mmCIF file of C-alpha atoms in Angstrom:
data_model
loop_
_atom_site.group_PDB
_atom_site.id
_atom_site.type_symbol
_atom_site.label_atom_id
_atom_site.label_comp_id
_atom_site.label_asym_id
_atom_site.label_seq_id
_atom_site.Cartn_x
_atom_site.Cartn_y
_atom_site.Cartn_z
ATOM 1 C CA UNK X 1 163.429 53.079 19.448
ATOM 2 C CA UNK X 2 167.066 52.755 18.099
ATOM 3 C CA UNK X 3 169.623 50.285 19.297
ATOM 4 C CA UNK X 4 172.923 52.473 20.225
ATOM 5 C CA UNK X 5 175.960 51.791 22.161
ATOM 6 C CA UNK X 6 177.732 54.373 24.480
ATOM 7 C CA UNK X 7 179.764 55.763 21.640
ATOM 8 C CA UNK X 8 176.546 56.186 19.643
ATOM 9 C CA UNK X 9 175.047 57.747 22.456
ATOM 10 C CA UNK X 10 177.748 59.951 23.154
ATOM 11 C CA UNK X 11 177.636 61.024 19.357
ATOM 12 C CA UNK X 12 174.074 62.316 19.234
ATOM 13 C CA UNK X 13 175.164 63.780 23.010
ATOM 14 C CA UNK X 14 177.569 65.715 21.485
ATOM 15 C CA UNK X 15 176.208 67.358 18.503
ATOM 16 C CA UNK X 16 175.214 70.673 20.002
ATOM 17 C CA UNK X 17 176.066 72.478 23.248
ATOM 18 C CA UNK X 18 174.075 74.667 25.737
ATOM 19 C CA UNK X 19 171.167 74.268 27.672
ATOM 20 C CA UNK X 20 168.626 75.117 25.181
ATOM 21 C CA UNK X 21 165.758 73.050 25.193
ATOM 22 C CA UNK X 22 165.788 71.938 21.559
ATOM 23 C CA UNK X 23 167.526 69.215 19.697
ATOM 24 C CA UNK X 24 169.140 66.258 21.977
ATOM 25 C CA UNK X 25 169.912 68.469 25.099
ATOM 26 C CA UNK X 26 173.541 67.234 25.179
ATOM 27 C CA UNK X 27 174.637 69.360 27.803
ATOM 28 C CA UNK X 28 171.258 69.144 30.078
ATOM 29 C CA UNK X 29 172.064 65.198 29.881
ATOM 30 C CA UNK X 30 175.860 65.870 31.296
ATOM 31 C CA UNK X 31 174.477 68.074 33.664
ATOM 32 C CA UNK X 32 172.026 65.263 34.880
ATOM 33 C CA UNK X 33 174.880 63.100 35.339
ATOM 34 C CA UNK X 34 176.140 64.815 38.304
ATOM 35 C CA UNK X 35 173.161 63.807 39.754
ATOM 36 C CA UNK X 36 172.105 59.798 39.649
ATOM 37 C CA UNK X 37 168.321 60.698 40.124
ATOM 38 C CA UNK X 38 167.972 63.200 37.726
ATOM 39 C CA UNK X 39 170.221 61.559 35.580
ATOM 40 C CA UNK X 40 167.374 58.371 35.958
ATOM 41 C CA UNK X 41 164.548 60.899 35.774
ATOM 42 C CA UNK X 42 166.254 62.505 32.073
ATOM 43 C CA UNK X 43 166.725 58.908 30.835
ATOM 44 C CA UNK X 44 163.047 58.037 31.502
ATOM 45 C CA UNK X 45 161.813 61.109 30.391
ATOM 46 C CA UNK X 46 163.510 60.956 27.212
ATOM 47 C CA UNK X 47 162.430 57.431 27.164
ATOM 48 C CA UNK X 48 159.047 58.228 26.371
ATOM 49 C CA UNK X 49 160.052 60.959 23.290
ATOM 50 C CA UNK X 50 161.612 57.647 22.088
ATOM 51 C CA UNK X 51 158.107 56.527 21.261
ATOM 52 C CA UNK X 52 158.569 59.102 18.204
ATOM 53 C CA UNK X 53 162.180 59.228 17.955
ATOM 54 C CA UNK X 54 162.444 62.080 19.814
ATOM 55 C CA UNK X 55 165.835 61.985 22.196
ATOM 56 C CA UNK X 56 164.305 64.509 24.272
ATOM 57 C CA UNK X 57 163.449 64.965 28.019
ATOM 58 C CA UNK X 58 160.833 68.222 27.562
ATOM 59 C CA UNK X 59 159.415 66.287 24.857
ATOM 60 C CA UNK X 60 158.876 63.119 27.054
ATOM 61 C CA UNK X 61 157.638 65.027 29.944
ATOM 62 C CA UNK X 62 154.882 67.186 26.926
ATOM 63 C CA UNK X 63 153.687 63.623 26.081
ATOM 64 C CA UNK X 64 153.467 61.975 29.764
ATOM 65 C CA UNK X 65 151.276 65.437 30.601
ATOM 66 C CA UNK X 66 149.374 64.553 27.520
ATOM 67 C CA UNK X 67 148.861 61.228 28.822
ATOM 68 C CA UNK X 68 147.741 62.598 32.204
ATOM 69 C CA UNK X 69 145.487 64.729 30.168
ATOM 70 C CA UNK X 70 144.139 61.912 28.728
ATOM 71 C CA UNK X 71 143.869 59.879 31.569
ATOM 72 C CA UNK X 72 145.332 60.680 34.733
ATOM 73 C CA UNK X 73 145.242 56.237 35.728
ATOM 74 C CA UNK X 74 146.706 56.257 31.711
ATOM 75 C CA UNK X 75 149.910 58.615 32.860
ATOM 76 C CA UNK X 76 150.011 57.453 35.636
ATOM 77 C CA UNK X 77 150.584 53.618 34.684
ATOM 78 C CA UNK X 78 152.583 54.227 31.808
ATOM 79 C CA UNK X 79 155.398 56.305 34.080
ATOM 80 C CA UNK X 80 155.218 53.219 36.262
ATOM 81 C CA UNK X 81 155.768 51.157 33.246
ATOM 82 C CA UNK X 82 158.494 53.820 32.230
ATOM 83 C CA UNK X 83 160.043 53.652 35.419
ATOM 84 C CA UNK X 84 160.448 49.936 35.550
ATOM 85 C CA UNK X 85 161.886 49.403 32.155
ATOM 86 C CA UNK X 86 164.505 51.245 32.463
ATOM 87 C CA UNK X 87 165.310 50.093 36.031
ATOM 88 C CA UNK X 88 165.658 46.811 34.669
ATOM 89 C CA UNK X 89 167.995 48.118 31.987
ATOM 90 C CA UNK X 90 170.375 49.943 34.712
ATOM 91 C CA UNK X 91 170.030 46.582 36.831
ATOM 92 C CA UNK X 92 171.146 44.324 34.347
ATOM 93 C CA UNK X 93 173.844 46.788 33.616
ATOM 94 C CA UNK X 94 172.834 47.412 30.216
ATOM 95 C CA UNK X 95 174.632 49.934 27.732
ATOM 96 C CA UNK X 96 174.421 53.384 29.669
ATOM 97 C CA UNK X 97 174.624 55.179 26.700
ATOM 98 C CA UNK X 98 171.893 53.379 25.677
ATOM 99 C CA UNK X 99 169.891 54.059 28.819
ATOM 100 C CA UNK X 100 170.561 57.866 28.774
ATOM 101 C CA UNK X 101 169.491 57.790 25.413
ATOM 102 C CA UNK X 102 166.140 56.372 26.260
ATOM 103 C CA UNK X 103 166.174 52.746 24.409
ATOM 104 C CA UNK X 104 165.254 51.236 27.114
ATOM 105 C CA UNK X 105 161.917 53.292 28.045
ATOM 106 C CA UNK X 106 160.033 53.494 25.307
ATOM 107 C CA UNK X 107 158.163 49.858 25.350
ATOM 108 C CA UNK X 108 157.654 50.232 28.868
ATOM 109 C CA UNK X 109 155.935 53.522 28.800
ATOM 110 C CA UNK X 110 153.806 51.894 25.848
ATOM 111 C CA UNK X 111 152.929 48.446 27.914
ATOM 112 C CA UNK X 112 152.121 50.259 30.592
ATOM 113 C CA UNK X 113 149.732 52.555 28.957
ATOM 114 C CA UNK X 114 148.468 49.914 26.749
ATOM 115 C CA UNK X 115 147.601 47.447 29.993
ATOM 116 C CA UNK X 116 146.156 50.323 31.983
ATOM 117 C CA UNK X 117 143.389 50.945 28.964
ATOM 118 C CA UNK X 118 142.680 47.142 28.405
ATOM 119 C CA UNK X 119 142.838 45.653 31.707
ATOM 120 C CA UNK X 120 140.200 46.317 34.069
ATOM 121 C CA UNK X 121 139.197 48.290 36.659
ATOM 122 C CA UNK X 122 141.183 51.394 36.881
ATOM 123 C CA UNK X 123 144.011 51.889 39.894
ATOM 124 C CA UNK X 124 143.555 48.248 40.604
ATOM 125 C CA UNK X 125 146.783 46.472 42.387
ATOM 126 C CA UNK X 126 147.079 43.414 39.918
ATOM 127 C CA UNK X 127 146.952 45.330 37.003
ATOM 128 C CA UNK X 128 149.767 47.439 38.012
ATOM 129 C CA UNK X 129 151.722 43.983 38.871
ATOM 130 C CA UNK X 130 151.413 43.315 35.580
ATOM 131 C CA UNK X 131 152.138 46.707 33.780
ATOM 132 C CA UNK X 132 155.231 46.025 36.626
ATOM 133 C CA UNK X 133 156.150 42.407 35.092
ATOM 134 C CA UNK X 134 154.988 43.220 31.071
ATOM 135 C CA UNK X 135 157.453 46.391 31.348
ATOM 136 C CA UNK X 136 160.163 44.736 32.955
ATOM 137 C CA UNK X 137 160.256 41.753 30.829
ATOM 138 C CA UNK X 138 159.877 44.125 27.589
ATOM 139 C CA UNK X 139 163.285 45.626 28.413
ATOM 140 C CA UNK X 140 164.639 41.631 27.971
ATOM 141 C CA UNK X 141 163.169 41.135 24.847
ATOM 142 C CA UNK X 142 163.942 44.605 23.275
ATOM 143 C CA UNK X 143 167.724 43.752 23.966
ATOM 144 C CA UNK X 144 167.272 40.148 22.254
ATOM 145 C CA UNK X 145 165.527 42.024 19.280
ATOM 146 C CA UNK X 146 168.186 44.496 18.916
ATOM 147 C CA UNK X 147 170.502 41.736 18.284
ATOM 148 C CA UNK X 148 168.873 39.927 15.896
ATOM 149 C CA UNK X 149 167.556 42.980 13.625
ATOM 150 C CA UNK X 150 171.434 44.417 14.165
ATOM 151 C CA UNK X 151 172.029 41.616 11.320
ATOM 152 C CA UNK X 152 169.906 44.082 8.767
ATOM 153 C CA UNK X 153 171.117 46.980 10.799
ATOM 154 C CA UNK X 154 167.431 48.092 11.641
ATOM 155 C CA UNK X 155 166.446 48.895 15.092
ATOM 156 C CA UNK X 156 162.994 46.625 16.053
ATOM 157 C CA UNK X 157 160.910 49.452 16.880
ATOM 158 C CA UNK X 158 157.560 49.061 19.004
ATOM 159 C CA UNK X 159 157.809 44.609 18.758
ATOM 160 C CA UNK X 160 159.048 44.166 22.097
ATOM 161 C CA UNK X 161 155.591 46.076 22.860
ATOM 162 C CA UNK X 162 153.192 44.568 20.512
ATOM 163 C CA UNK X 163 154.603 40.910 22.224
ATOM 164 C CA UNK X 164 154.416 41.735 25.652
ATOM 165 C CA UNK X 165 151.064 43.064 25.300
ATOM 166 C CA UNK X 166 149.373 40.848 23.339
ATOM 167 C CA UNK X 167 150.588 38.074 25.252
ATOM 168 C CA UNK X 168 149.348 39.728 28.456
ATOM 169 C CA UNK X 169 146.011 40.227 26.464
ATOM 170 C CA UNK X 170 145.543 36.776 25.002
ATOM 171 C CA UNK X 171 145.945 35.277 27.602
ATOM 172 C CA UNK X 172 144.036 36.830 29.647
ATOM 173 C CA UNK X 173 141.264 35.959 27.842
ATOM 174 C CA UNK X 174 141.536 32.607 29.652
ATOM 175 C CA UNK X 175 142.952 34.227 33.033
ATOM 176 C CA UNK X 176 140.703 33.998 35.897
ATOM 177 C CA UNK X 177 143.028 36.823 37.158
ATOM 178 C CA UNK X 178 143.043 38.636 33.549
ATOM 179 C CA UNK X 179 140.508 40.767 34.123
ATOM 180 C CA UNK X 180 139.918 42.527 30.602
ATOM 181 C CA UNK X 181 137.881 45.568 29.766
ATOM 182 C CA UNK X 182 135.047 46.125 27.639
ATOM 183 C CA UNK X 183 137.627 47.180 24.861
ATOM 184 C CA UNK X 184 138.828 43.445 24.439
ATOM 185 C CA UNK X 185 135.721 41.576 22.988
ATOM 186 C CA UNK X 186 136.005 38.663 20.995
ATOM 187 C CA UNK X 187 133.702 37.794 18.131
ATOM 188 C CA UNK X 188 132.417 35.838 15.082
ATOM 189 C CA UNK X 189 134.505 37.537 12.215
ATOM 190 C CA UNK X 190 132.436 39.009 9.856
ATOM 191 C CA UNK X 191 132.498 39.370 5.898
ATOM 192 C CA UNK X 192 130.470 42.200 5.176
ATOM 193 C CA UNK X 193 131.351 42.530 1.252
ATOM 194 C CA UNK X 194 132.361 46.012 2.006
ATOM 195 C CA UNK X 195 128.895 47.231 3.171
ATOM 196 C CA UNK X 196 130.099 48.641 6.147
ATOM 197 C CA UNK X 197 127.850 50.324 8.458
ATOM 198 C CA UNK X 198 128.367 54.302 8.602
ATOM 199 C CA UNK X 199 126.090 54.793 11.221
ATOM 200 C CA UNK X 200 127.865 57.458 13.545
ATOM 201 C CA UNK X 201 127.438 59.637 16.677
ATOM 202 C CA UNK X 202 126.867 63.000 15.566
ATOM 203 C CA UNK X 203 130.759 63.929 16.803
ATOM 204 C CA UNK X 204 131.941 61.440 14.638
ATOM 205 C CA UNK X 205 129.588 62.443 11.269
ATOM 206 C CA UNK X 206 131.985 65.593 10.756
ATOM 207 C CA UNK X 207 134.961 62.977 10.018
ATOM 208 C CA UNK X 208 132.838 61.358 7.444
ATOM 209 C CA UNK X 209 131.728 63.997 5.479
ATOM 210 C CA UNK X 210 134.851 65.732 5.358
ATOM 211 C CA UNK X 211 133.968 68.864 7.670
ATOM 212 C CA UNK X 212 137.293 70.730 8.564
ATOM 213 C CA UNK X 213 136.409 70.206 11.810
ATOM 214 C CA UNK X 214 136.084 66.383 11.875
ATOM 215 C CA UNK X 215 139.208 66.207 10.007
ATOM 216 C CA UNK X 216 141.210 68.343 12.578
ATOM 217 C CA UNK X 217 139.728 65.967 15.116
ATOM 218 C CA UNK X 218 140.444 62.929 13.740
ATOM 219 C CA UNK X 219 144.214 64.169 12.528
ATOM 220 C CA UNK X 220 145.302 65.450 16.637
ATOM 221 C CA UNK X 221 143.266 62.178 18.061
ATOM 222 C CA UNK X 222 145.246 60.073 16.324
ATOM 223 C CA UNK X 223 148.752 61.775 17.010
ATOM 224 C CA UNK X 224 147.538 61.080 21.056
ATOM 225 C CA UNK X 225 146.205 57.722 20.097
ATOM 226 C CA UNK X 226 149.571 56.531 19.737
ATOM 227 C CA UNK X 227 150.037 56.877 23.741
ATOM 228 C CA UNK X 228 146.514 55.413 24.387
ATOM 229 C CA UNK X 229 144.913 59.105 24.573
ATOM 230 C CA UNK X 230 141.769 59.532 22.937
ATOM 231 C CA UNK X 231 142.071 63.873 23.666
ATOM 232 C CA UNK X 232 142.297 66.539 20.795
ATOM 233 C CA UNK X 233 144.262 68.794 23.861
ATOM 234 C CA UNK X 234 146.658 66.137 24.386
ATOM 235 C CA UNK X 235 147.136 65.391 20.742
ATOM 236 C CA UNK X 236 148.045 69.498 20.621
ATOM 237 C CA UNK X 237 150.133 68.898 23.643
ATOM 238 C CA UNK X 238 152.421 66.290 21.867
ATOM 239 C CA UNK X 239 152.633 67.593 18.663
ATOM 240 C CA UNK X 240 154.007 70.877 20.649
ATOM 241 C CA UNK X 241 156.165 68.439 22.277
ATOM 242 C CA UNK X 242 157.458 67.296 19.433
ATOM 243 C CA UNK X 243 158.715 70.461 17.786
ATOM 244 C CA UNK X 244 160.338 71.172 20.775
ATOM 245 C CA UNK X 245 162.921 68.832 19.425
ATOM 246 C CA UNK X 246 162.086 69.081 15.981
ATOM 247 C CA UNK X 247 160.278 71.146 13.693
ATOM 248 C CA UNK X 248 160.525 68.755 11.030
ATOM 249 C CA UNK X 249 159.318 65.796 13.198
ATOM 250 C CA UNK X 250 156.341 67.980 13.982
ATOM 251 C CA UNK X 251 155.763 68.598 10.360
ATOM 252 C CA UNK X 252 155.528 64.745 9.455
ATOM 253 C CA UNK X 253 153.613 63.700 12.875
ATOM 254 C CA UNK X 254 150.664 65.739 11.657
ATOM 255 C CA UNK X 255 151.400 64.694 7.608
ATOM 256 C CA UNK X 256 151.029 61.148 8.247
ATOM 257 C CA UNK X 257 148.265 60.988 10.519
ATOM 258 C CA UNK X 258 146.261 63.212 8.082
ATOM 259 C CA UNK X 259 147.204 60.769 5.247
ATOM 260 C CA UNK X 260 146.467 57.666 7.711
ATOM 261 C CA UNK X 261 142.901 59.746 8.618
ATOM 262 C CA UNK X 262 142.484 59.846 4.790
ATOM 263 C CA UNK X 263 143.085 56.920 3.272
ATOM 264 C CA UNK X 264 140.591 55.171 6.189
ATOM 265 C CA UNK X 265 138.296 57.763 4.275
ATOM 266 C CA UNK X 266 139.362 56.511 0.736
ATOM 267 C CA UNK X 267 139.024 52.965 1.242
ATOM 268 C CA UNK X 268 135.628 53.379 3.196
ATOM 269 C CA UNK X 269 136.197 52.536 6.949
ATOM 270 C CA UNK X 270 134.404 52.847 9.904
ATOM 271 C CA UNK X 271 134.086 56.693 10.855
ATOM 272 C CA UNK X 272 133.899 56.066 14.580
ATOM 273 C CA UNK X 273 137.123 54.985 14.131
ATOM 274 C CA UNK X 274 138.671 57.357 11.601
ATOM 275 C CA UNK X 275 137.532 60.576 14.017
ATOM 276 C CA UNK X 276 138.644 59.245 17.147
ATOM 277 C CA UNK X 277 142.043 59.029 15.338
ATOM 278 C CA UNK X 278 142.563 55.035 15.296
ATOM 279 C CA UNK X 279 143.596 55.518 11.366
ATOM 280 C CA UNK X 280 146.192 57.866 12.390
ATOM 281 C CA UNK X 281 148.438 56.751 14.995
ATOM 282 C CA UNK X 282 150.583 54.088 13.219
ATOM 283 C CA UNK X 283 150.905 56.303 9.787
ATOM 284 C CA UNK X 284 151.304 59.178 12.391
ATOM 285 C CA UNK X 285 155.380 57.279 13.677
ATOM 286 C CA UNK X 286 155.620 55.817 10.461
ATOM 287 C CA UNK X 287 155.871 59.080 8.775
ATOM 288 C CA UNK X 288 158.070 60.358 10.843
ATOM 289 C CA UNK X 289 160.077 57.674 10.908
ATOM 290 C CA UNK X 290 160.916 57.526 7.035
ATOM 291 C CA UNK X 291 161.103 61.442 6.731
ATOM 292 C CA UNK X 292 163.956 62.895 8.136
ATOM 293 C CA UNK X 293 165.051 60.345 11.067
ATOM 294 C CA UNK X 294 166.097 57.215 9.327
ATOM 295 C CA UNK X 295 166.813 59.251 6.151
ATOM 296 C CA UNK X 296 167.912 62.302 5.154
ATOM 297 C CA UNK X 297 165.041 64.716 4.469
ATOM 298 C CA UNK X 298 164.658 65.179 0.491
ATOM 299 C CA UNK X 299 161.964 65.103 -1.714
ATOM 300 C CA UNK X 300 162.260 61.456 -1.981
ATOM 301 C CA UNK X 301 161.988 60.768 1.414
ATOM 302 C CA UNK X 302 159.512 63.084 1.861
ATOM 303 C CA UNK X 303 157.463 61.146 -1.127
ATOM 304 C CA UNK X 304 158.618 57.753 0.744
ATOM 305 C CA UNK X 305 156.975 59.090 4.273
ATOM 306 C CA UNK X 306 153.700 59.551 3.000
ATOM 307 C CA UNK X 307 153.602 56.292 1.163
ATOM 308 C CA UNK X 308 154.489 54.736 3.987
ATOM 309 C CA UNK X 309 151.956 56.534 6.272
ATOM 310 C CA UNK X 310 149.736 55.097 3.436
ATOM 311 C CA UNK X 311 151.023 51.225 3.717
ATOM 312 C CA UNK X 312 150.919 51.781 7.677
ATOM 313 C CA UNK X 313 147.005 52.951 7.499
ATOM 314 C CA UNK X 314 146.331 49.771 5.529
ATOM 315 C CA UNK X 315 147.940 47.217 7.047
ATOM 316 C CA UNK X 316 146.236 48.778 10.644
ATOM 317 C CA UNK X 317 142.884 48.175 8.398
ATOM 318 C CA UNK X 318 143.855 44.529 7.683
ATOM 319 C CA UNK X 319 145.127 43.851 10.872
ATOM 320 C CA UNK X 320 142.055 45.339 12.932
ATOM 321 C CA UNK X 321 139.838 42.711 10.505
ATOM 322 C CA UNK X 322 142.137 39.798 11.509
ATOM 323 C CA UNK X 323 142.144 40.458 14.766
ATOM 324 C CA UNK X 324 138.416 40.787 15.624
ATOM 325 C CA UNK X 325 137.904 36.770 16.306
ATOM 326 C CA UNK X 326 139.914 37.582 19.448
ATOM 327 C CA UNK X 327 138.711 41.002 19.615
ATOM 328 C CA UNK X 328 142.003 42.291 19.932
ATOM 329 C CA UNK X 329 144.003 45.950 19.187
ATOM 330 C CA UNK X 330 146.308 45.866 16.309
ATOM 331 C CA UNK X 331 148.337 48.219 18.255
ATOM 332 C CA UNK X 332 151.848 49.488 16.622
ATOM 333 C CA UNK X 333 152.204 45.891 14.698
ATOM 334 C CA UNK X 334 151.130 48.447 11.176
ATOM 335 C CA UNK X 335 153.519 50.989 11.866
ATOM 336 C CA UNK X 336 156.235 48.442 12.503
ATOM 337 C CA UNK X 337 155.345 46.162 9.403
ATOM 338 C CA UNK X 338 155.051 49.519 7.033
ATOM 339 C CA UNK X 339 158.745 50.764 8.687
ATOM 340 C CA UNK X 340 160.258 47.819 8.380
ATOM 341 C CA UNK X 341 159.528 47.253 4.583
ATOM 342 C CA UNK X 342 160.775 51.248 3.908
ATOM 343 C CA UNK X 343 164.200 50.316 6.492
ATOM 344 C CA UNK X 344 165.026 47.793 4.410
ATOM 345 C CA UNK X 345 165.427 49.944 1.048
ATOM 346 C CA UNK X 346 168.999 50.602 2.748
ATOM 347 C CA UNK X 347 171.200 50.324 0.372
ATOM 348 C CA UNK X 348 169.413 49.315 -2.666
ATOM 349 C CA UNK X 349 169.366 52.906 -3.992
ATOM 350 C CA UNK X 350 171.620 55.885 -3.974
ATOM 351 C CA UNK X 351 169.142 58.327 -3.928
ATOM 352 C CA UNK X 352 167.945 58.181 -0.035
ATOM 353 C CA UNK X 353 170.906 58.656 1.967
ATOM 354 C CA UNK X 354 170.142 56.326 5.226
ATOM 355 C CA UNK X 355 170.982 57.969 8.915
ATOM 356 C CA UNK X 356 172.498 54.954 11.099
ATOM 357 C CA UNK X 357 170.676 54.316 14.272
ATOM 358 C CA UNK X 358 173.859 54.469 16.391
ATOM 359 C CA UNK X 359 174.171 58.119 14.554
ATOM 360 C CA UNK X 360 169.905 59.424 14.650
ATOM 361 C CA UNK X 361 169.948 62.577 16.204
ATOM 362 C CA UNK X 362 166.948 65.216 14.483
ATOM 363 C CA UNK X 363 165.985 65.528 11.010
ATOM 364 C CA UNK X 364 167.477 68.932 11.000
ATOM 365 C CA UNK X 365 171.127 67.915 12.683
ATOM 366 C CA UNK X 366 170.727 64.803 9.790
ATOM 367 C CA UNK X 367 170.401 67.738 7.006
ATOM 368 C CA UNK X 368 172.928 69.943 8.146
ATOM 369 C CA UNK X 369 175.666 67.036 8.587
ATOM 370 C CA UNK X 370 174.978 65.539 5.118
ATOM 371 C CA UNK X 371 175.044 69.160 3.469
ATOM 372 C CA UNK X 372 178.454 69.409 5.844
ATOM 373 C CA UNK X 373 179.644 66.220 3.756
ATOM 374 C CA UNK X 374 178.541 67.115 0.786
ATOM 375 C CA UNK X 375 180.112 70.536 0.445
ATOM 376 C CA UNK X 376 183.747 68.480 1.917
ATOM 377 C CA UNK X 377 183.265 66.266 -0.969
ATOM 378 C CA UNK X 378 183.010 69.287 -3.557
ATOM 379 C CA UNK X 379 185.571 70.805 -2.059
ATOM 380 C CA UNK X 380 187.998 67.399 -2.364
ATOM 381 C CA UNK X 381 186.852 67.262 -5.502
ATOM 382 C CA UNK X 382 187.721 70.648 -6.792
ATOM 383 C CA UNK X 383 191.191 70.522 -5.208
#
């Protein structure tokens, strides 16, 4: 979800060595080279770990199991989505470094998951034409974004995604090809002077009252809602995943989709929606996002995660409202919005230190190299 050229990519390549499964994998991804179809198969895999920042192929192949968990159609069209983004990427001979990295899979794994949900029926031929053409073309715009948000030095996240998507699901509305699913159903916006209803399934009632269980429900649901899953086992699955390459990571995943899944509870929303983890999934990347990958893990940053976990939860509540005329998902438009506004503090204090994208490994590598130049400066100091 970072831009990168090949000498970025060979700098978060070569921050560790051996073939231990944590971290990057530097030396699994020169191994892969020797090969061109594992090497495609390690770029695609770590194209989906991209989704949370993760540059790592056992955590892309945890989530696309989640997926499959899931939904085995949901897996199954978001690898072909996957699959064709980045072959578009190696056809139009984009950055390699780039591709290895995974830039250039994680909006097709996301289109092609989002399409497969939304689009109806299930393991249907023209649906997976266009999962084929939405993925493809999102590789396009991704590299058009990257230029334009290189200006502010921000990568543009999920957008390429959120476009291709809801232009795919707008108009389809009007398609006589579109075919969309129950879960796209337009209506009168309502103003219900905050007396929303509260009237739950007996699942869901846990959530509301504030039951350990519910909570632990809604806070997993909405780590796998972020890839479409609606599974507490696949929500384990990727948070595993997750701390494969990062502890840390793993630490903030579950933080901000726990502070997402409260603050739908503070502000009085829906509880169908707050247990099956739709409050979580944006704050869920947007915490990890601000807490160790685009800044250097400290207190502040830590504070700064959770607030914007917060911002990300609202804006989903705002946007969800907004769209319901068209009766349309909200998607990852929050946790782009909330990441965007906490990017953009770059430079305006000296108290966050800010990781360059071309330089994002993990939040722990990020640590140790800033403690690495801090203890250089002391030293150049003292001499």
């Amino acid at each position: 979800m970072r831009p990168s050229n090949e000498e970025g990519g060979q700098k978060a390549m070569s921050a560790s060595r051996g073939l231990s499964v944590g971290g990057t994998m530097p030396a699994f991804s020169e191994r892969a080279r020797e090969n061109p179809l594992l090497d495609f198969v390690d770029s695609c895999l770590r194209g989906v770990g991209q989704v949370c920042f993760m540059n790592n192929p056992v955590t892309g192949l945890a989530i696309l199991v989640a997926m499959v968990i899931g939904e085995p159609w949901l897996g199954f069209a978001g690898a072909v989505g996957l699959a064709t983004s980045t072959a578009v990427a190696l056809a139009l001979g984009m950055d390699r470094g780039a591709i290895r990295a995974g830039l250039f899979g994680f909006n097709g794994v996301l289109v092609g998951a989002g399409l497969s949900l939304f689009l109806q029926p299930d393991w249907d031929l023209l649906v997976l034409v266009w999962i084929v053409l939405g993925a493809g073309l999102s590789t396009i715009l991704h590299t058009a974004l990257a230029n334009v948000f290189g200006v502010w030095r921000i990568p543009p996240l999920t957008l390429a995604f959120n476009f291709m998507t809801l232009m795919f699901l707008v108009g389809a509305l009007n398609f006589a090809n579109g075919r969309v699913g129950g879960l796209i159903a337009p209506s009168d916006a309502q103003v219900t002077r905050g007396s929303v209803s509260n009237t739950l399934r007996s699942a869901a009632d846990t959530a509301a009252a504030n039951n350990l269980e519910g909570v632990v429900n809604a806070v997993l649901r909405g780590i796998s809602q972020l890839f479409f899953a609606n599974s507490v086992i696949a929500g384990i699955v990727i948070i595993l995943g997750i701390a494969v390459c990062s502890r840390i990571a793993a630490i903030f995943a579950l933080v901000g989709s726990a502070a997402g899944m409260l603050t739908g509870l503070a502000v009085g929303a829906n509880g169908v929606a707050i247990y099956n983890g739709l409050w979580g999934f944006n704050s869920f990347d947007a915490a990890l996002a601000i807490g160790g990958v685009f800044f250097v893990l400290s207190w502040r940053s830590g504070v700064l995660a959770v607030a914007c976990a917060v911002l990300a939860a609202l804006i989903f509540g705002a946007l969800a409202s907004m769209f319901t005329p068209w009766g349309l998902p909200a998607l990852t438009l929050p946790f782009c919005f909330a990441t965007f506004a906490f990017l953009l503090l770059k430079g305006s204090t000296d108290k966050l230190i800010p990781v360059e994208p071309a330089d994002i490994t993990t939040p722990e590598e990020h640590l140790a190299r800033a403690r690495t130049q801090q203890d250089a400066s002391r030293v150049a100091v003292t001499a």
